[in-house]
Coordinates of C-alpha atoms and ligand atoms in Angstrom, one line a residue:
M1 CA 0.0 0.0 0.1
Q2 CA 1.3 3.5 -1.0
S3 CA 2.3 5.7 1.9
L4 CA 3.1 9.5 2.1
N5 CA 6.5 10.3 0.9
F6 CA 9.1 10.9 3.6
N7 CA 10.3 14.1 2.4
L8 CA 6.8 15.4 1.9
I9 CA 6.1 14.6 5.6
K10 CA 9.2 16.6 6.7
E11 CA 8.2 19.3 4.3
I12 CA 4.8 19.7 5.7
L13 CA 6.1 19.6 9.2
M14 CA 8.7 22.3 8.6
K15 CA 5.7 24.6 8.1
Y16 CA 4.6 24.2 11.8
P17 CA 6.4 25.4 15.0
Q18 CA 7.4 22.7 17.1
K19 CA 4.8 23.3 19.8
K20 CA 2.0 20.9 20.6
E21 CA -0.8 23.5 19.8
Y22 CA 0.1 23.1 16.2
L23 CA -0.2 19.3 16.2
I24 CA -3.8 19.1 15.1
N25 CA -3.3 21.3 12.1
A26 CA -0.3 19.5 11.0
L27 CA -2.2 16.2 11.5
H28 CA -5.0 17.5 9.3
E29 CA -2.6 18.5 6.5
L30 CA -0.6 15.2 6.7
Q31 CA -3.7 13.0 6.7
N32 CA -5.1 15.0 3.7
A33 CA -1.7 14.5 1.8
H34 CA -1.7 10.8 2.5
P35 CA -2.8 8.7 -0.7
H36 CA -5.0 6.8 1.8
K37 CA -6.0 9.6 3.8
Y38 CA -5.0 8.3 7.2
I39 CA -2.3 8.7 10.0
D40 CA 0.1 6.0 9.6
D41 CA 3.1 4.8 11.6
A42 CA 5.5 7.0 9.5
I43 CA 3.6 10.1 10.1
M44 CA 3.2 9.4 13.8
D45 CA 7.0 8.8 14.2
E46 CA 7.8 12.1 12.5
C47 CA 5.3 14.0 14.5
C48 CA 6.7 12.3 17.8
K49 CA 10.1 13.8 16.8
H50 CA 8.8 17.1 15.6
F51 CA 6.6 18.0 18.5
K52 CA 8.5 16.1 21.1
L53 CA 5.6 13.9 22.0
T54 CA 5.2 10.3 22.7
K55 CA 3.6 7.9 20.3
S56 CA 0.7 7.4 22.9
Q57 CA 0.1 11.2 23.2
I58 CA -0.3 11.5 19.4
F59 CA -2.5 8.3 19.1
G60 CA -4.7 9.9 21.8
V61 CA -5.2 12.9 19.8
I62 CA -5.9 11.0 16.6
T63 CA -8.4 8.7 18.3
Y64 CA -10.2 11.5 20.2
Y65 CA -11.1 13.4 17.1
T66 CA -13.5 11.7 14.6
M67 CA -11.9 13.7 11.5
F68 CA -8.6 11.4 12.1
N69 CA -8.2 8.1 10.6
T70 CA -6.2 5.3 11.8
K71 CA -7.1 3.1 8.9
P72 CA -6.7 3.4 5.1
Q73 CA -9.5 5.4 3.6
G74 CA -10.7 6.1 -0.1
Q75 CA -9.1 8.8 -2.1
N76 CA -11.8 11.3 -1.0
I77 CA -13.7 11.3 2.4
I78 CA -17.3 12.3 2.5
Y79 CA -18.4 13.2 6.1
V80 CA -22.1 13.3 6.5
C81 CA -23.4 15.4 9.5
N82 CA -25.2 13.2 11.9
S83 CA -26.1 15.9 14.5
P84 CA -29.8 16.4 15.2
I85 CA -30.4 19.4 13.2
C86 CA -29.0 17.8 10.0
S87 CA -30.5 14.4 10.8
N88 CA -33.9 16.1 11.1
M89 CA -33.4 17.6 7.8
G90 CA -32.6 14.5 6.1
S91 CA -28.9 13.6 6.4
D92 CA -29.7 10.0 7.2
N93 CA -31.3 9.6 3.9
L94 CA -28.4 11.3 2.1
Y95 CA -26.1 8.9 4.0
D96 CA -28.1 5.9 2.7
I97 CA -28.2 7.3 -0.8
L98 CA -24.4 7.6 -0.9
K99 CA -23.8 4.3 0.7
Q100 CA -25.9 2.5 -2.1
K101 CA -24.7 4.8 -5.0
L102 CA -21.0 4.4 -4.2
K103 CA -21.3 0.8 -3.2
I104 CA -19.7 1.2 0.1
N105 CA -18.3 -1.8 1.7
D106 CA -17.9 -2.9 5.3
N107 CA -14.7 -1.0 5.7
N108 CA -16.6 2.2 4.5
I109 CA -14.8 2.4 1.3
S110 CA -16.4 2.5 -2.1
E111 CA -16.0 -0.4 -4.5
D112 CA -13.6 1.7 -6.7
G113 CA -11.6 3.0 -3.7
K114 CA -12.5 6.6 -4.6
F115 CA -14.5 7.3 -1.6
S116 CA -14.8 6.8 2.1
L117 CA -18.1 7.6 4.0
Q118 CA -18.4 8.6 7.6
K119 CA -20.9 10.0 9.8
V120 CA -19.7 12.9 11.9
E121 CA -20.8 15.3 14.6
C122 CA -21.8 18.9 13.7
L123 CA -19.8 20.6 10.9
G124 CA -20.7 23.9 12.2
R125 CA -23.1 24.9 9.3
C126 CA -26.5 23.9 11.1
G127 CA -28.1 27.2 9.6
K128 CA -28.0 25.6 6.2
A129 CA -28.5 21.9 7.0
P130 CA -28.3 19.3 6.0
S131 CA -24.3 19.6 5.6
I132 CA -21.7 17.3 4.4
M133 CA -18.1 17.7 3.9
I134 CA -15.9 16.2 1.2
N135 CA -12.2 16.2 2.2
R136 CA -12.0 19.8 3.5
E137 CA -14.8 21.3 1.5
I138 CA -18.2 21.9 3.2
Y139 CA -21.5 21.6 1.2
T140 CA -24.6 22.9 2.7
G141 CA -28.4 22.7 1.9
M142 CA -27.8 19.2 0.5
T143 CA -30.5 17.4 -1.4
P144 CA -30.2 14.0 -3.2
E145 CA -30.0 15.8 -6.6
K146 CA -27.2 18.1 -5.3
I147 CA -25.2 15.3 -3.9
E148 CA -25.1 13.5 -7.3
E149 CA -23.9 16.6 -8.9
I150 CA -21.2 17.2 -6.4
I151 CA -20.0 13.6 -6.2
S152 CA -19.5 13.6 -10.0
K153 CA -16.9 16.4 -9.7
Y154 CA -14.7 14.0 -7.8
Ligands
FES1 S1 -26.1 19.9 12.8 FE1 -25.2 19.5 10.9 S2 -23.9 21.1 10.6 FE2 -24.7 21.5 12.7

């Protein structure tokens, strides 16, 4: 399985001061750059060195936040808001449509490896529910028709 190039890990980390308050932003960028969109051992090792933290401290962070993945994902990650407002506005239905359309397997990855599908807590756009996020792009006021159109761009 493809991993993130070692030099690219270093290059990304160099952008962040060696203070632990920058860890989360660095992890987001590293995960996004990874071909399988997750935090693997190589990334964890380099983060330990850069931020002077232990592996268990970093593991604690990536398992606490639902946006971080500890297992390989599809090339693009679709996050469907599962909080009450979006849920009441039909996000459960959107999730089911995506699951069926993209042929999502038991590992939450589509048959073609292009997408992962995850339910997450509030994306902070409750006023325009239901909301989804693909990678780091948020889409609001989603309908089944809009979702088809957006997915086809990826
Ligand atoms: S409840 Fe879905 S964005 Fe806040």
